[in-house]
Structure formats: structure tokens, C-alpha cells
Coordinates of C-alpha atoms and ligand atoms in Angstrom, one line a residue:
M1 CA 194.7 -14.4 65.7
S2 CA 191.1 -13.7 66.6
R3 CA 189.9 -13.1 70.2
I4 CA 186.3 -13.4 71.0
F5 CA 184.3 -11.2 73.4
N6 CA 184.0 -13.4 76.5
F7 CA 181.2 -12.1 78.8
S8 CA 181.9 -14.7 81.5
A9 CA 181.5 -13.8 85.1
G10 CA 184.8 -15.5 85.9
P11 CA 187.2 -16.9 85.0
A12 CA 187.0 -13.9 82.7
M13 CA 188.8 -12.0 79.9
L14 CA 192.3 -10.8 80.7
P15 CA 194.0 -8.0 78.9
A16 CA 195.5 -9.3 75.6
D17 CA 198.8 -7.4 76.4
V18 CA 199.1 -9.3 79.6
L19 CA 198.5 -12.7 78.0
S20 CA 200.9 -11.9 75.2
R21 CA 203.7 -10.9 77.6
A22 CA 203.1 -14.0 79.7
G23 CA 203.4 -15.9 76.4
D24 CA 206.7 -14.2 75.6
E25 CA 208.0 -15.1 79.0
L26 CA 206.6 -18.6 79.2
L27 CA 209.7 -20.6 78.5
D28 CA 212.4 -18.2 79.8
W29 CA 211.5 -15.6 82.4
H30 CA 214.0 -12.7 82.0
G31 CA 216.9 -14.9 81.0
S32 CA 216.5 -17.2 84.0
G33 CA 216.1 -20.1 81.6
M34 CA 212.9 -21.1 83.5
S35 CA 209.3 -20.6 83.3
V36 CA 207.7 -18.8 86.4
M37 CA 205.8 -22.0 86.8
E38 CA 209.0 -23.9 87.4
M39 CA 210.5 -21.5 89.9
S40 CA 210.9 -22.1 93.6
H41 CA 208.7 -19.8 95.6
R42 CA 211.7 -19.3 97.9
G43 CA 214.1 -18.3 95.1
K44 CA 215.1 -14.7 94.5
E45 CA 213.4 -14.5 91.1
F46 CA 210.0 -15.4 92.4
I47 CA 210.4 -13.4 95.6
K48 CA 211.0 -10.4 93.4
I49 CA 207.9 -11.1 91.3
A50 CA 205.7 -11.4 94.5
E51 CA 207.2 -8.3 96.1
E52 CA 206.6 -6.3 92.9
A53 CA 203.0 -7.5 92.6
E54 CA 202.4 -6.4 96.2
F55 CA 204.1 -3.0 95.6
D56 CA 202.1 -2.3 92.5
L57 CA 198.8 -3.3 94.1
R58 CA 199.6 -1.0 97.0
E59 CA 200.3 1.8 94.6
L60 CA 197.2 1.2 92.5
L61 CA 194.8 1.3 95.5
D62 CA 196.9 3.5 97.7
I63 CA 196.7 0.9 100.4
P64 CA 197.6 2.3 103.9
V65 CA 200.7 0.9 105.5
N66 CA 198.8 -0.5 108.5
Y67 CA 197.0 -3.0 106.1
E68 CA 198.5 -6.3 105.2
V69 CA 198.2 -7.5 101.6
L70 CA 197.8 -11.3 101.5
F71 CA 198.0 -13.6 98.4
L72 CA 196.0 -16.7 99.4
Q73 CA 194.2 -19.6 97.9
G74 CA 190.9 -21.3 98.3
G75 CA 188.9 -18.7 96.4
A76 CA 186.4 -16.2 97.9
T77 CA 184.5 -19.2 99.1
L78 CA 187.2 -20.1 101.6
Q79 CA 187.0 -16.5 102.9
F80 CA 183.4 -17.2 103.9
A81 CA 184.9 -19.4 106.6
Q82 CA 188.3 -17.8 107.0
V83 CA 186.9 -14.4 107.9
P84 CA 184.9 -15.7 111.0
M85 CA 187.8 -18.0 112.0
N86 CA 190.1 -15.0 112.2
L87 CA 188.0 -12.0 113.1
L88 CA 185.6 -13.3 115.7
A89 CA 188.2 -12.8 118.4
S90 CA 186.2 -14.9 120.9
R91 CA 183.2 -12.6 120.5
G92 CA 181.1 -15.3 118.9
K93 CA 178.9 -12.8 117.0
A94 CA 179.0 -11.4 113.5
D95 CA 176.5 -9.4 111.5
Y96 CA 175.8 -10.0 107.8
V97 CA 174.1 -8.1 105.0
V98 CA 172.2 -10.2 102.5
T99 CA 171.9 -8.8 99.0
G100 CA 171.9 -11.9 96.8
E101 CA 173.4 -15.3 96.2
W102 CA 177.0 -14.7 97.3
S103 CA 176.1 -13.0 100.6
K104 CA 173.6 -15.8 101.3
K105 CA 176.5 -18.3 100.9
A106 CA 178.7 -16.2 103.2
V107 CA 175.9 -16.3 105.9
K108 CA 175.5 -20.0 105.6
E109 CA 179.2 -20.6 106.1
A110 CA 179.5 -18.1 108.9
K111 CA 176.7 -19.9 110.8
K112 CA 179.1 -22.8 111.3
Y113 CA 181.3 -20.5 113.4
C114 CA 179.2 -18.0 115.2
D115 CA 175.9 -16.4 116.0
V116 CA 174.9 -14.5 112.8
A117 CA 172.4 -11.6 112.8
I118 CA 171.2 -10.0 109.6
A119 CA 172.1 -6.3 109.6
A120 CA 170.2 -5.6 106.4
S121 CA 168.6 -7.5 103.6
S122 CA 167.0 -6.8 100.2
E123 CA 165.3 -10.1 100.0
E124 CA 161.8 -8.5 100.2
R125 CA 162.5 -7.0 96.8
S126 CA 164.1 -10.1 95.3
F127 CA 167.6 -8.8 95.9
T128 CA 167.3 -6.0 93.4
Y129 CA 168.8 -3.2 95.4
A130 CA 171.5 -2.5 97.9
P131 CA 170.3 -1.5 101.4
K132 CA 172.4 1.3 102.7
V133 CA 171.7 1.2 106.4
F134 CA 173.3 -1.6 108.4
K135 CA 171.8 -2.3 111.8
T136 CA 174.7 -3.8 113.6
R137 CA 175.1 -5.1 117.2
K138 CA 177.7 -3.2 119.3
D139 CA 179.3 -6.5 120.4
A140 CA 179.4 -8.1 117.0
A141 CA 183.0 -8.7 115.8
Y142 CA 182.3 -7.3 112.3
V143 CA 179.7 -6.7 109.6
H144 CA 180.1 -8.5 106.3
Y145 CA 178.6 -7.5 103.0
C146 CA 179.1 -8.3 99.3
S147 CA 180.0 -5.0 97.6
N148 CA 179.1 -6.4 94.2
E149 CA 176.7 -9.3 93.8
T150 CA 178.0 -11.0 90.6
I151 CA 174.8 -12.9 89.9
G152 CA 172.1 -10.3 90.7
G153 CA 174.2 -7.4 89.3
V154 CA 173.8 -5.2 92.4
E155 CA 176.7 -3.0 93.4
Y156 CA 177.4 -0.6 96.3
H157 CA 178.6 2.6 94.7
D158 CA 179.6 4.1 98.1
V159 CA 181.0 2.4 101.2
P160 CA 178.3 2.1 103.9
Q161 CA 178.8 3.6 107.3
S162 CA 179.5 1.2 110.1
D163 CA 180.5 1.4 113.8
I164 CA 182.1 -2.0 113.8
P165 CA 184.7 -3.3 111.4
L166 CA 183.4 -3.5 107.8
V167 CA 184.3 -6.7 105.8
A168 CA 183.6 -6.7 102.1
D169 CA 183.5 -9.5 99.5
A170 CA 184.7 -7.3 96.6
S171 CA 185.5 -10.3 94.3
S172 CA 183.6 -9.1 91.2
H173 CA 184.5 -5.3 91.2
F174 CA 187.9 -5.3 92.8
L175 CA 190.2 -2.9 90.8
S176 CA 187.3 -1.7 88.7
R177 CA 187.0 1.5 90.7
P178 CA 189.0 3.3 93.4
L179 CA 188.6 1.7 96.9
D180 CA 189.1 3.6 100.1
V181 CA 190.7 0.7 102.0
S182 CA 190.9 2.7 105.2
K183 CA 187.2 2.4 105.6
F184 CA 187.4 -1.4 105.9
G185 CA 188.6 -3.9 108.4
L186 CA 189.0 -6.4 105.6
V187 CA 188.4 -6.7 101.9
Y188 CA 188.8 -9.9 99.9
A189 CA 188.5 -10.8 96.3
G190 CA 189.0 -13.9 94.2
A191 CA 191.3 -13.1 91.3
Q192 CA 189.5 -14.6 88.3
K193 CA 187.5 -11.5 87.3
N194 CA 189.7 -8.4 87.3
V195 CA 192.9 -9.6 88.7
G196 CA 194.2 -12.7 87.0
P197 CA 193.9 -16.4 86.8
A198 CA 191.8 -18.5 89.2
G199 CA 193.7 -19.9 92.2
L200 CA 194.6 -16.6 93.9
T201 CA 192.6 -14.7 96.5
I202 CA 193.6 -11.3 97.6
V203 CA 192.9 -10.2 101.2
L204 CA 193.6 -6.7 102.5
V205 CA 193.3 -6.6 106.3
R206 CA 193.9 -4.0 108.9
G207 CA 196.9 -5.0 111.1
D208 CA 195.2 -4.6 114.5
L209 CA 192.6 -7.3 113.5
L210 CA 195.3 -9.9 113.2
G211 CA 196.5 -12.4 115.7
K212 CA 193.1 -13.3 117.1
A213 CA 192.4 -16.5 115.2
G214 CA 190.5 -19.3 116.9
K215 CA 192.8 -22.0 118.2
D216 CA 191.5 -24.6 115.8
T217 CA 192.3 -22.4 112.8
P218 CA 194.5 -24.3 110.3
S219 CA 197.9 -22.5 110.0
V220 CA 197.5 -21.7 106.3
M221 CA 194.2 -20.1 107.1
D222 CA 195.6 -17.9 109.9
Y223 CA 196.0 -14.4 108.5
K224 CA 198.6 -13.5 111.0
L225 CA 200.8 -16.5 110.2
Q226 CA 200.4 -15.8 106.5
A227 CA 201.2 -12.1 107.0
D228 CA 204.3 -13.0 109.0
A229 CA 205.4 -15.4 106.2
D230 CA 204.7 -12.9 103.3
S231 CA 201.8 -15.2 102.2
M232 CA 204.3 -18.0 101.8
L233 CA 203.5 -20.2 104.8
N234 CA 203.2 -22.9 102.2
T235 CA 203.6 -22.9 98.4
P236 CA 201.5 -20.0 97.1
A237 CA 199.7 -19.9 93.7
T238 CA 202.9 -18.8 92.0
Y239 CA 201.8 -18.5 88.4
S240 CA 198.6 -16.7 89.3
I241 CA 200.5 -14.2 91.4
Y242 CA 202.9 -13.6 88.5
V243 CA 200.0 -13.0 86.0
A244 CA 198.2 -10.8 88.6
G245 CA 201.4 -8.8 88.9
L246 CA 201.4 -8.3 85.1
V247 CA 197.8 -7.2 85.3
F248 CA 198.7 -4.6 88.0
K249 CA 201.5 -3.3 85.7
W250 CA 199.0 -3.1 82.9
A251 CA 196.5 -1.2 85.0
K252 CA 199.3 1.3 86.0
Q253 CA 200.2 1.8 82.3
Q254 CA 196.6 2.5 81.5
G255 CA 196.8 5.4 83.9
G256 CA 195.7 3.7 87.0
I257 CA 192.3 2.9 88.6
P258 CA 190.6 6.3 87.9
V259 CA 191.2 5.8 84.1
I260 CA 189.9 2.2 84.3
E261 CA 186.9 3.3 86.2
K262 CA 186.1 6.0 83.6
R263 CA 186.1 3.3 80.9
N264 CA 183.9 1.0 83.0
V265 CA 181.4 3.8 83.6
E266 CA 181.2 4.4 79.8
K267 CA 180.8 0.7 79.0
A268 CA 178.1 0.2 81.6
R269 CA 176.2 3.3 80.5
L270 CA 176.2 2.1 76.9
L271 CA 174.5 -1.2 77.9
Y272 CA 172.1 0.2 80.5
D273 CA 171.0 3.1 78.3
F274 CA 170.1 0.6 75.6
L275 CA 168.3 -1.7 78.1
D276 CA 166.3 1.3 79.4
S277 CA 165.3 2.3 75.9
S278 CA 164.2 -1.3 75.0
A279 CA 160.7 -2.7 75.4
F280 CA 162.1 -6.2 74.8
F281 CA 165.0 -6.5 77.2
R282 CA 164.9 -5.8 80.9
N283 CA 167.2 -5.3 83.9
P284 CA 165.4 -5.6 87.2
V285 CA 168.0 -3.7 89.5
A286 CA 167.3 -0.3 91.1
K287 CA 169.1 2.2 88.9
E288 CA 171.4 3.7 91.6
D289 CA 172.6 0.2 92.6
R290 CA 173.2 -1.3 89.2
S291 CA 176.5 -3.1 88.8
R292 CA 179.1 -1.7 86.3
M293 CA 180.6 -5.2 86.1
N294 CA 177.8 -7.7 85.8
V295 CA 174.7 -6.7 83.9
P296 CA 171.9 -9.3 84.1
F297 CA 169.0 -8.9 81.7
T298 CA 166.0 -10.9 80.5
L299 CA 164.3 -11.2 77.1
Q300 CA 160.6 -10.6 76.6
D301 CA 160.1 -14.3 76.1
P302 CA 162.5 -16.8 77.7
K303 CA 161.8 -19.2 74.7
L304 CA 164.0 -16.9 72.7
D305 CA 167.0 -17.3 75.0
E306 CA 168.6 -20.2 73.1
D307 CA 168.3 -18.3 69.8
F308 CA 169.8 -15.2 71.4
L309 CA 172.8 -17.1 72.7
K310 CA 173.3 -19.0 69.4
G311 CA 173.2 -15.8 67.4
A312 CA 175.6 -14.0 69.8
A313 CA 178.1 -16.9 69.5
K314 CA 178.0 -16.5 65.7
E315 CA 179.0 -12.8 66.2
G316 CA 181.9 -13.8 68.4
M317 CA 180.2 -13.2 71.8
V318 CA 180.1 -16.0 74.3
Q319 CA 179.2 -16.8 78.0
L320 CA 176.1 -14.6 78.0
K321 CA 173.9 -17.1 79.7
G322 CA 172.7 -16.0 83.1
H323 CA 173.6 -17.9 86.3
R324 CA 171.7 -21.2 86.6
S325 CA 170.1 -19.9 89.8
V326 CA 168.4 -16.9 88.1
G327 CA 168.2 -17.7 84.4
G328 CA 168.1 -15.0 81.7
M329 CA 171.2 -13.4 80.4
R330 CA 174.2 -11.8 82.0
A331 CA 176.9 -9.7 80.5
S332 CA 180.0 -9.4 82.7
I333 CA 182.0 -6.5 81.4
Y334 CA 185.2 -6.5 83.5
N335 CA 188.2 -4.2 83.0
A336 CA 189.6 -6.3 80.1
M337 CA 186.4 -6.2 78.1
P338 CA 187.0 -3.6 75.4
I339 CA 184.3 -1.0 74.7
E340 CA 184.0 -2.6 71.2
G341 CA 182.7 -5.7 72.9
V342 CA 179.9 -3.8 74.5
R343 CA 179.1 -2.0 71.3
T344 CA 179.0 -5.3 69.4
L345 CA 176.6 -6.6 72.1
V346 CA 174.3 -3.6 72.0
D347 CA 174.2 -3.6 68.2
Y348 CA 173.4 -7.3 68.3
M349 CA 170.6 -6.8 70.9
R350 CA 169.1 -4.0 68.9
E351 CA 169.0 -6.1 65.8
F352 CA 167.6 -9.1 67.7
E353 CA 164.8 -6.9 69.2
R354 CA 164.0 -5.6 65.7
T355 CA 163.7 -9.1 64.3
H356 CA 162.1 -10.8 67.2
G357 CA 160.3 -8.1 69.1
Ligands
PMP401 N1 181.8 -14.0 96.0 C1 181.5 -13.5 94.8 C2 181.0 -12.1 94.8 C3 181.7 -14.1 93.6 O1 181.4 -13.6 92.4 C4 182.3 -15.4 93.6 C5 182.5 -16.2 92.4 N2 181.9 -15.9 91.3 C6 182.6 -16.0 94.9 C7 182.4 -15.3 96.0 C8 183.1 -17.4 95.0 O2 184.4 -17.4 94.5 P1 185.3 -18.7 94.3 O3 184.6 -19.5 93.3 O4 186.6 -18.1 93.8 O5 185.4 -19.3 95.6

């Protein structure tokens, strides 16, 4: 069996051990005679799977007891609407930080629900850094930011200070590093990067922010109703929750998030050190705000992009094409990307530069 190095921004690589275990358990989960896909979400087998997943995630991130852990659907995109629907609490105002494509989308959606003010923006430098000071309004319900911009490759390495509840779209670096949940009102993340298959969205929300959803909020989108129903107000994404649970166990076996973070630091350093040493490849992001997960880069001449991608595919590396909105290349190097993948990429880039530079 050969596995390629998949640099996709998501759905992305999953740990081979997790896939292999899911494969072993596919037809018959623990002697139940059923696949997890076939189980009732109300049955004792699946309830145990979901409870364990939540328990393991709480341990991994040391989530305080006054936070709810929700396993929802609709992707991070639905959170762009669900956050204002639930957290505005009839204040009608929310503040947003704009650092790239995803936070722009969050703003656009929030404007349907409330008066949005921009608390900080990096637009004047083409979204290549992370502004650290948020100018919030005292009477705004919360301030929202994207803690890792997947397309631009801009990451907040510290949690910004805020006097009003902080809400983070952590989709593309969730579980890649420790997270001090207590500093947030709410954190959300789509699963399909570091957590598991698409179809699952994780929301961590401080208990006192619940129960204030607007009256038109659909029941499945009301955090309080979902929390009261253990995220099973309706049928949840059962198989995605199961695989996410296996990923959480895998992360614990690795030694937990600090060990995973150390590997991520090493992988990112390898790639950025090479980029900085090269006259041919370039990454535009301010050094202190570079993402460890998503590394965009351009070639000296965009006419070489196609050749670069074709050559990479021959070496077993795929999905390196940058997002259609920005072009260039992007290497997403999530938790499950082994360091050999990054070494193979850097070796290939060095050789490409030698032969095309
Ligand atoms: N926010 C961020 C930071 C993302 O990277 C993505 C997806 N790449 C989204 C939101 C949207 O996620 P989804 O497609 O799951 O709705």
C-alpha cells in the first residue's frame, strides 16, 4: 500500500493508524455486528462513542467544566450565521477582525443579523499579518476573529486581549497547538483539517453565553437546545464523530497536544527556513504571524506553476495548488502530515529551483 503526501487544506490527511483502525472496525464495531454507520445515535453503543469523544477532547485541551462541547453540522460556514444568532443577546452589535478571506466571509454573513464594526483589519497590507489590538465597542456582544487564515497563511500565535467575549474561527489550527479555552467566549472549528472527516463542526462555548438565541433561531442551530440534548437534537454526523474520537485517542497516544505542537513547529520551520533561503520561492506573510498549518508560497514566475505541480505529483505530492482566490501554491501541513512529507517537498523545491531558477 502506498500513501501519497496530500497537502490539501481540507478535507486533509488523517493519521494512517486512525484510518486503519476505522477499516478494521468497519463491518463489525467491537463485536456489535454493525458498522458505526449503521448504529442508532440513540443506542448505547453510539452514545458511548460520542461520550468518549467528548471526554478525550476535554482532556486533550483541558476544557474547563463551564464550557459546553458541541458536535454540530453545517461546517464553519454555518457558524458564521449561528454565532450571531446565538450570541447577540438582543444587543444588535458585534465586532469583527478582518485578516483574510475567511474572516471576510464571516463579516458578510454577520451583517445579515447585526450591526458589524471592524475592530481591526490587515487589509492595507493585503492581509499579510495579524493585527494584535482589537478596538471593540463596549456594548458589542462579542468580537470575532479567525485565529488561522487558511488561505492567506496568517496565524495568531497568542490569544489577543479583549474586554468583550472573544469568538474564534479556529478551523484550520484546532488541535495543532494548546488552546487556553478559558480566554474565549466561543471557539469553533470544522473537522476536516485536524479532527476528522467533513460533516462535523466542533463548538466550545462558555455556559453563561447560552440561552439567549434570537427567537427565529432554528432549533438545531440553538446552542442551548443542542447542549441540553448532548448535540443530538437531531441525528448527528455519527460516523464523523466516531472518526474524530479515534483521532482524539491517537493524539493522546502521541503524547498529547504539546508533543503534536512540537512536531508542527519542526515541520513549519523546515519549510519556512527553506523559503527564506530561496531567491526563487516566496512567502509574503510577516514572520511572526506565519501559519504553522498553511504555508502559501509563489514561484518566481507563475508560468512555471503547472510544471511545478506536475513534477510534485510525480514525486507523490498532491494538492499543492494555492486557493483560486490568491493563486500560487499552498502547502497545508496539518497534524497528520509526517515530517517526511515536508522533507520530500523541500527537497523537490530545492531541485526545482536549481533546474528552473
Ligand atoms: N473558516 C476557515 C478558517 C476555513 O479554513 C474554512 C474551510 N476551509 C471555513 C471557515 C469554511 O468551512 P466549511 O467549508 O466547513 O464550512
